[in-house]
Amino acid sequence: MALDSGIDDGEQWRAIGKTLPAADWQQELPSVSYKALLLPFLDYPLAADLVKGSLHGPVARRVHDALLSGLPVLALRYHCDPASELNQLRGAQPDSAYAGHMQATLARLAECGIALCTMNELLEKLASGRGATAPSASGPRRYLTVTDVVNNPALACAPEAQLTDAAIDFLKNRKKEPYLK
């Protein structure tokens, strides 16, 4: 297990098993063979950075290295998914326009090869040996237009939603101008 040096509860994690000091993993992936890279606390800022290709932090760089080397990357979705029970307890509204934007980012993250899953799904994948798999191109991508969003606003919140620029602008303006709601 690799721990960042800034983790407050690092001592508690050490009780679980062997840990690698930050100096051993922050410069490159360890040479030891692993089944998968696990991100138990993937938050939305890190998810957005990975989608943008922004590799400023050591965790983002190691995820990038793992994806390039074909190592499965598994992440728990609880911290980054606005629809998770954890985030709803924190006050997140999963049907808001911004939550739809977050879901679209998470869908793009999955397209990059990071499997977002629950704890049970993660344990099943690790036990079965099937890690994250590359997404299959299943048909053409459909973009949602302003008309689609006006007729059914919930479509914009779907994980697979791809919005046109006009639809994105409409959703932004809808928050500012109440008569568009």
PDB file of C-alpha atoms in Angstrom:
ATOM      1  CA  MET A   1       0.000   0.000   0.000  1.00  0.00           C
ATOM      2  CA  ALA A   2       1.386   3.404  -0.961  1.00  0.00           C
ATOM      3  CA  LEU A   3       0.583   6.313   1.318  1.00  0.00           C
ATOM      4  CA  ASP A   4       0.964   9.989   0.623  1.00  0.00           C
ATOM      5  CA  SER A   5       3.096  11.710   3.239  1.00  0.00           C
ATOM      6  CA  GLY A   6       0.312  14.228   3.933  1.00  0.00           C
ATOM      7  CA  ILE A   7      -2.288  11.677   5.061  1.00  0.00           C
ATOM      8  CA  ASP A   8      -3.442  12.529   8.583  1.00  0.00           C
ATOM      9  CA  ASP A   9      -4.426   8.993   9.559  1.00  0.00           C
ATOM     10  CA  GLY A  10      -1.434   7.235   8.000  1.00  0.00           C
ATOM     11  CA  GLU A  11      -0.683   5.283  11.173  1.00  0.00           C
ATOM     12  CA  GLN A  12      -4.133   3.677  11.064  1.00  0.00           C
ATOM     13  CA  TRP A  13      -3.529   2.541   7.470  1.00  0.00           C
ATOM     14  CA  ARG A  14      -0.199   0.998   8.445  1.00  0.00           C
ATOM     15  CA  ALA A  15      -2.075  -1.370  10.765  1.00  0.00           C
ATOM     16  CA  ILE A  16      -3.705  -2.985   7.701  1.00  0.00           C
ATOM     17  CA  GLY A  17      -0.479  -4.136   6.100  1.00  0.00           C
ATOM     18  CA  LYS A  18       2.849  -3.214   4.578  1.00  0.00           C
ATOM     19  CA  THR A  19       3.035   0.353   3.315  1.00  0.00           C
ATOM     20  CA  LEU A  20       5.431   2.045   0.939  1.00  0.00           C
ATOM     21  CA  PRO A  21       6.897   5.352   2.038  1.00  0.00           C
ATOM     22  CA  ALA A  22       6.050   8.293  -0.198  1.00  0.00           C
ATOM     23  CA  ALA A  23       9.626   8.508  -1.509  1.00  0.00           C
ATOM     24  CA  ASP A  24       9.326   4.975  -2.953  1.00  0.00           C
ATOM     25  CA  TRP A  25       6.293   5.645  -5.163  1.00  0.00           C
ATOM     26  CA  GLN A  26       6.107   9.370  -5.880  1.00  0.00           C
ATOM     27  CA  GLN A  27       8.831   9.365  -8.549  1.00  0.00           C
ATOM     28  CA  GLU A  28       7.785   6.193 -10.400  1.00  0.00           C
ATOM     29  CA  LEU A  29       5.657   3.078 -10.047  1.00  0.00           C
ATOM     30  CA  PRO A  30       7.378   0.452  -7.885  1.00  0.00           C
ATOM     31  CA  SER A  31       8.980  -2.346  -9.891  1.00  0.00           C
ATOM     32  CA  VAL A  32       6.993  -5.008  -8.016  1.00  0.00           C
ATOM     33  CA  SER A  33       4.200  -6.660  -9.997  1.00  0.00           C
ATOM     34  CA  TYR A  34       0.690  -5.649  -8.899  1.00  0.00           C
ATOM     35  CA  LYS A  35      -2.816  -6.839  -9.846  1.00  0.00           C
ATOM     36  CA  ALA A  36      -4.233  -3.321  -9.961  1.00  0.00           C
ATOM     37  CA  LEU A  37      -3.876   0.251  -8.788  1.00  0.00           C
ATOM     38  CA  LEU A  38      -6.540   1.069  -6.211  1.00  0.00           C
ATOM     39  CA  LEU A  39      -7.723   4.593  -5.437  1.00  0.00           C
ATOM     40  CA  PRO A  40      -9.872   4.328  -2.305  1.00  0.00           C
ATOM     41  CA  PHE A  41     -10.382   8.093  -1.966  1.00  0.00           C
ATOM     42  CA  LEU A  42     -10.690   9.420  -5.509  1.00  0.00           C
ATOM     43  CA  ASP A  43     -12.169  12.885  -5.122  1.00  0.00           C
ATOM     44  CA  TYR A  44     -13.667  15.015  -7.874  1.00  0.00           C
ATOM     45  CA  PRO A  45     -10.710  17.448  -8.203  1.00  0.00           C
ATOM     46  CA  LEU A  46      -8.352  14.526  -8.882  1.00  0.00           C
ATOM     47  CA  ALA A  47     -10.874  12.950 -11.279  1.00  0.00           C
ATOM     48  CA  ALA A  48     -11.171  16.231 -13.208  1.00  0.00           C
ATOM     49  CA  ASP A  49      -7.374  16.618 -13.310  1.00  0.00           C
ATOM     50  CA  LEU A  50      -6.990  13.096 -14.706  1.00  0.00           C
ATOM     51  CA  VAL A  51      -9.590  13.743 -17.427  1.00  0.00           C
ATOM     52  CA  LYS A  52      -7.855  17.006 -18.373  1.00  0.00           C
ATOM     53  CA  GLY A  53      -4.470  15.299 -18.408  1.00  0.00           C
ATOM     54  CA  SER A  54      -3.185  17.574 -15.669  1.00  0.00           C
ATOM     55  CA  LEU A  55      -0.467  15.574 -13.952  1.00  0.00           C
ATOM     56  CA  HIS A  56       0.657  18.036 -11.304  1.00  0.00           C
ATOM     57  CA  GLY A  57       0.507  15.751  -8.267  1.00  0.00           C
ATOM     58  CA  PRO A  58       2.316  12.480  -7.653  1.00  0.00           C
ATOM     59  CA  VAL A  59      -0.945  10.499  -7.397  1.00  0.00           C
ATOM     60  CA  ALA A  60      -2.100  11.751 -10.812  1.00  0.00           C
ATOM     61  CA  ARG A  61       1.295  10.893 -12.326  1.00  0.00           C
ATOM     62  CA  ARG A  62       1.209   7.340 -10.912  1.00  0.00           C
ATOM     63  CA  VAL A  63      -2.360   6.806 -12.192  1.00  0.00           C
ATOM     64  CA  HIS A  64      -1.166   8.048 -15.589  1.00  0.00           C
ATOM     65  CA  ASP A  65       1.777   5.596 -15.474  1.00  0.00           C
ATOM     66  CA  ALA A  66      -0.517   2.725 -14.493  1.00  0.00           C
ATOM     67  CA  LEU A  67      -2.964   3.448 -17.322  1.00  0.00           C
ATOM     68  CA  LEU A  68      -0.143   3.689 -19.861  1.00  0.00           C
ATOM     69  CA  SER A  69       1.337   0.396 -18.698  1.00  0.00           C
ATOM     70  CA  GLY A  70      -2.016  -1.400 -18.914  1.00  0.00           C
ATOM     71  CA  LEU A  71      -2.338  -1.907 -15.163  1.00  0.00           C
ATOM     72  CA  PRO A  72      -6.019  -1.936 -14.154  1.00  0.00           C
ATOM     73  CA  VAL A  73      -7.032   1.133 -12.154  1.00  0.00           C
ATOM     74  CA  LEU A  74      -9.925   0.709  -9.728  1.00  0.00           C
ATOM     75  CA  ALA A  75     -11.428   3.585  -7.768  1.00  0.00           C
ATOM     76  CA  LEU A  76     -14.153   3.788  -5.182  1.00  0.00           C
ATOM     77  CA  ARG A  77     -16.796   6.211  -6.401  1.00  0.00           C
ATOM     78  CA  TYR A  78     -18.066   7.407  -3.010  1.00  0.00           C
ATOM     79  CA  HIS A  79     -16.058  10.643  -2.775  1.00  0.00           C
ATOM     80  CA  CYS A  80     -16.306  11.773  -6.410  1.00  0.00           C
ATOM     81  CA  ASP A  81     -19.883  10.786  -7.349  1.00  0.00           C
ATOM     82  CA  PRO A  82     -22.526  13.426  -6.496  1.00  0.00           C
ATOM     83  CA  ALA A  83     -25.166  10.668  -6.453  1.00  0.00           C
ATOM     84  CA  SER A  84     -23.362   8.641  -3.773  1.00  0.00           C
ATOM     85  CA  GLU A  85     -24.994   8.369  -0.380  1.00  0.00           C
ATOM     86  CA  LEU A  86     -21.920   9.971   1.201  1.00  0.00           C
ATOM     87  CA  ASN A  87     -22.188  13.100  -0.943  1.00  0.00           C
ATOM     88  CA  GLN A  88     -25.954  13.282  -0.505  1.00  0.00           C
ATOM     89  CA  LEU A  89     -25.406  13.267   3.266  1.00  0.00           C
ATOM     90  CA  ARG A  90     -22.996  16.143   2.690  1.00  0.00           C
ATOM     91  CA  GLY A  91     -25.785  18.047   0.913  1.00  0.00           C
ATOM     92  CA  ALA A  92     -25.077  17.283  -2.753  1.00  0.00           C
ATOM     93  CA  GLN A  93     -28.118  17.479  -5.019  1.00  0.00           C
ATOM     94  CA  PRO A  94     -27.655  14.692  -7.607  1.00  0.00           C
ATOM     95  CA  ASP A  95     -30.178  16.237 -10.016  1.00  0.00           C
ATOM     96  CA  SER A  96     -28.495  19.659 -10.225  1.00  0.00           C
ATOM     97  CA  ALA A  97     -26.935  20.842 -13.469  1.00  0.00           C
ATOM     98  CA  TYR A  98     -23.473  20.830 -11.917  1.00  0.00           C
ATOM     99  CA  ALA A  99     -23.951  17.248 -10.731  1.00  0.00           C
ATOM    100  CA  GLY A 100     -24.710  16.382 -14.364  1.00  0.00           C
ATOM    101  CA  HIS A 101     -21.423  18.015 -15.347  1.00  0.00           C
ATOM    102  CA  MET A 102     -19.647  15.965 -12.679  1.00  0.00           C
ATOM    103  CA  GLN A 103     -21.285  12.757 -13.954  1.00  0.00           C
ATOM    104  CA  ALA A 104     -20.103  13.567 -17.487  1.00  0.00           C
ATOM    105  CA  THR A 105     -16.556  14.000 -16.159  1.00  0.00           C
ATOM    106  CA  LEU A 106     -16.772  10.654 -14.360  1.00  0.00           C
ATOM    107  CA  ALA A 107     -18.021   9.003 -17.560  1.00  0.00           C
ATOM    108  CA  ARG A 108     -14.980  10.396 -19.399  1.00  0.00           C
ATOM    109  CA  LEU A 109     -12.783   9.059 -16.606  1.00  0.00           C
ATOM    110  CA  ALA A 110     -14.265   5.597 -17.160  1.00  0.00           C
ATOM    111  CA  GLU A 111     -13.584   5.965 -20.902  1.00  0.00           C
ATOM    112  CA  CYS A 112      -9.915   6.523 -19.994  1.00  0.00           C
ATOM    113  CA  GLY A 113      -9.837   3.115 -18.297  1.00  0.00           C
ATOM    114  CA  ILE A 114     -10.501   3.873 -14.642  1.00  0.00           C
ATOM    115  CA  ALA A 115     -13.180   1.576 -13.229  1.00  0.00           C
ATOM    116  CA  LEU A 116     -15.373   3.437 -10.751  1.00  0.00           C
ATOM    117  CA  CYS A 117     -17.051   0.965  -8.437  1.00  0.00           C
ATOM    118  CA  THR A 118     -18.552   0.314  -5.044  1.00  0.00           C
ATOM    119  CA  MET A 119     -16.614  -1.538  -2.372  1.00  0.00           C
ATOM    120  CA  ASN A 120     -18.431  -4.807  -3.163  1.00  0.00           C
ATOM    121  CA  GLU A 121     -17.745  -4.444  -6.909  1.00  0.00           C
ATOM    122  CA  LEU A 122     -14.106  -3.646  -6.198  1.00  0.00           C
ATOM    123  CA  LEU A 123     -13.654  -6.698  -3.978  1.00  0.00           C
ATOM    124  CA  GLU A 124     -15.342  -8.884  -6.603  1.00  0.00           C
ATOM    125  CA  LYS A 125     -13.049  -7.570  -9.355  1.00  0.00           C
ATOM    126  CA  LEU A 126      -9.948  -8.110  -7.260  1.00  0.00           C
ATOM    127  CA  ALA A 127     -11.024 -11.616  -6.219  1.00  0.00           C
ATOM    128  CA  SER A 128     -11.921 -12.670  -9.757  1.00  0.00           C
ATOM    129  CA  GLY A 129      -8.756 -11.199 -11.247  1.00  0.00           C
ATOM    130  CA  ARG A 130     -10.659  -9.104 -13.753  1.00  0.00           C
ATOM    131  CA  GLY A 131      -9.615  -5.535 -13.238  1.00  0.00           C
ATOM    132  CA  ALA A 132     -10.599  -2.446 -15.089  1.00  0.00           C
ATOM    133  CA  THR A 133     -11.278  -3.103 -18.728  1.00  0.00           C
ATOM    134  CA  ALA A 134     -11.026  -0.737 -21.618  1.00  0.00           C
ATOM    135  CA  PRO A 135     -14.406   0.621 -22.622  1.00  0.00           C
ATOM    136  CA  SER A 136     -15.857  -0.737 -25.812  1.00  0.00           C
ATOM    137  CA  ALA A 137     -16.999   1.560 -28.548  1.00  0.00           C
ATOM    138  CA  SER A 138     -20.635   0.499 -28.594  1.00  0.00           C
ATOM    139  CA  GLY A 139     -22.246   2.581 -31.287  1.00  0.00           C
ATOM    140  CA  PRO A 140     -22.028   6.224 -32.233  1.00  0.00           C
ATOM    141  CA  ARG A 141     -21.999   8.916 -29.576  1.00  0.00           C
ATOM    142  CA  ARG A 142     -25.187  10.996 -29.410  1.00  0.00           C
ATOM    143  CA  TYR A 143     -24.996  14.613 -28.335  1.00  0.00           C
ATOM    144  CA  LEU A 144     -27.866  16.198 -26.412  1.00  0.00           C
ATOM    145  CA  THR A 145     -29.184  19.441 -27.873  1.00  0.00           C
ATOM    146  CA  VAL A 146     -30.956  22.336 -26.149  1.00  0.00           C
ATOM    147  CA  THR A 147     -34.298  20.841 -27.244  1.00  0.00           C
ATOM    148  CA  ASP A 148     -33.403  17.507 -25.609  1.00  0.00           C
ATOM    149  CA  VAL A 149     -32.490  19.251 -22.350  1.00  0.00           C
ATOM    150  CA  VAL A 150     -35.627  21.445 -22.387  1.00  0.00           C
ATOM    151  CA  ASN A 151     -37.878  18.432 -22.998  1.00  0.00           C
ATOM    152  CA  ASN A 152     -36.179  16.224 -20.394  1.00  0.00           C
ATOM    153  CA  PRO A 153     -33.676  17.988 -18.077  1.00  0.00           C
ATOM    154  CA  ALA A 154     -32.796  14.695 -16.366  1.00  0.00           C
ATOM    155  CA  LEU A 155     -30.994  13.565 -19.540  1.00  0.00           C
ATOM    156  CA  ALA A 156     -28.234  16.076 -18.830  1.00  0.00           C
ATOM    157  CA  CYS A 157     -27.467  14.298 -15.538  1.00  0.00           C
ATOM    158  CA  ALA A 158     -26.962  10.875 -17.125  1.00  0.00           C
ATOM    159  CA  PRO A 159     -23.388   9.556 -16.927  1.00  0.00           C
ATOM    160  CA  GLU A 160     -23.238   9.025 -20.703  1.00  0.00           C
ATOM    161  CA  ALA A 161     -24.620  12.498 -21.505  1.00  0.00           C
ATOM    162  CA  GLN A 162     -22.662  14.465 -24.081  1.00  0.00           C
ATOM    163  CA  LEU A 163     -23.969  18.015 -24.453  1.00  0.00           C
ATOM    164  CA  THR A 164     -23.601  20.422 -27.335  1.00  0.00           C
ATOM    165  CA  ASP A 165     -22.048  23.796 -26.518  1.00  0.00           C
ATOM    166  CA  ALA A 166     -25.487  25.403 -26.833  1.00  0.00           C
ATOM    167  CA  ALA A 167     -26.985  22.919 -24.350  1.00  0.00           C
ATOM    168  CA  ILE A 168     -24.192  23.638 -21.868  1.00  0.00           C
ATOM    169  CA  ASP A 169     -24.790  27.395 -22.241  1.00  0.00           C
ATOM    170  CA  PHE A 170     -28.533  26.858 -21.763  1.00  0.00           C
ATOM    171  CA  LEU A 171     -27.953  24.968 -18.506  1.00  0.00           C
ATOM    172  CA  LYS A 172     -25.622  27.691 -17.229  1.00  0.00           C
ATOM    173  CA  ASN A 173     -28.140  30.427 -18.085  1.00  0.00           C
ATOM    174  CA  ARG A 174     -31.032  28.462 -16.586  1.00  0.00           C
ATOM    175  CA  LYS A 175     -29.455  28.847 -13.156  1.00  0.00           C
ATOM    176  CA  LYS A 176     -29.117  32.616 -13.629  1.00  0.00           C
ATOM    177  CA  GLU A 177     -32.545  33.298 -15.128  1.00  0.00           C
ATOM    178  CA  PRO A 178     -35.473  31.719 -13.242  1.00  0.00           C
ATOM    179  CA  TYR A 179     -37.929  32.022 -16.152  1.00  0.00           C
ATOM    180  CA  LEU A 180     -35.940  29.340 -18.019  1.00  0.00           C
ATOM    181  CA  LYS A 181     -36.660  26.766 -15.311  1.00  0.00           C
TER     182      LYS A 181
END
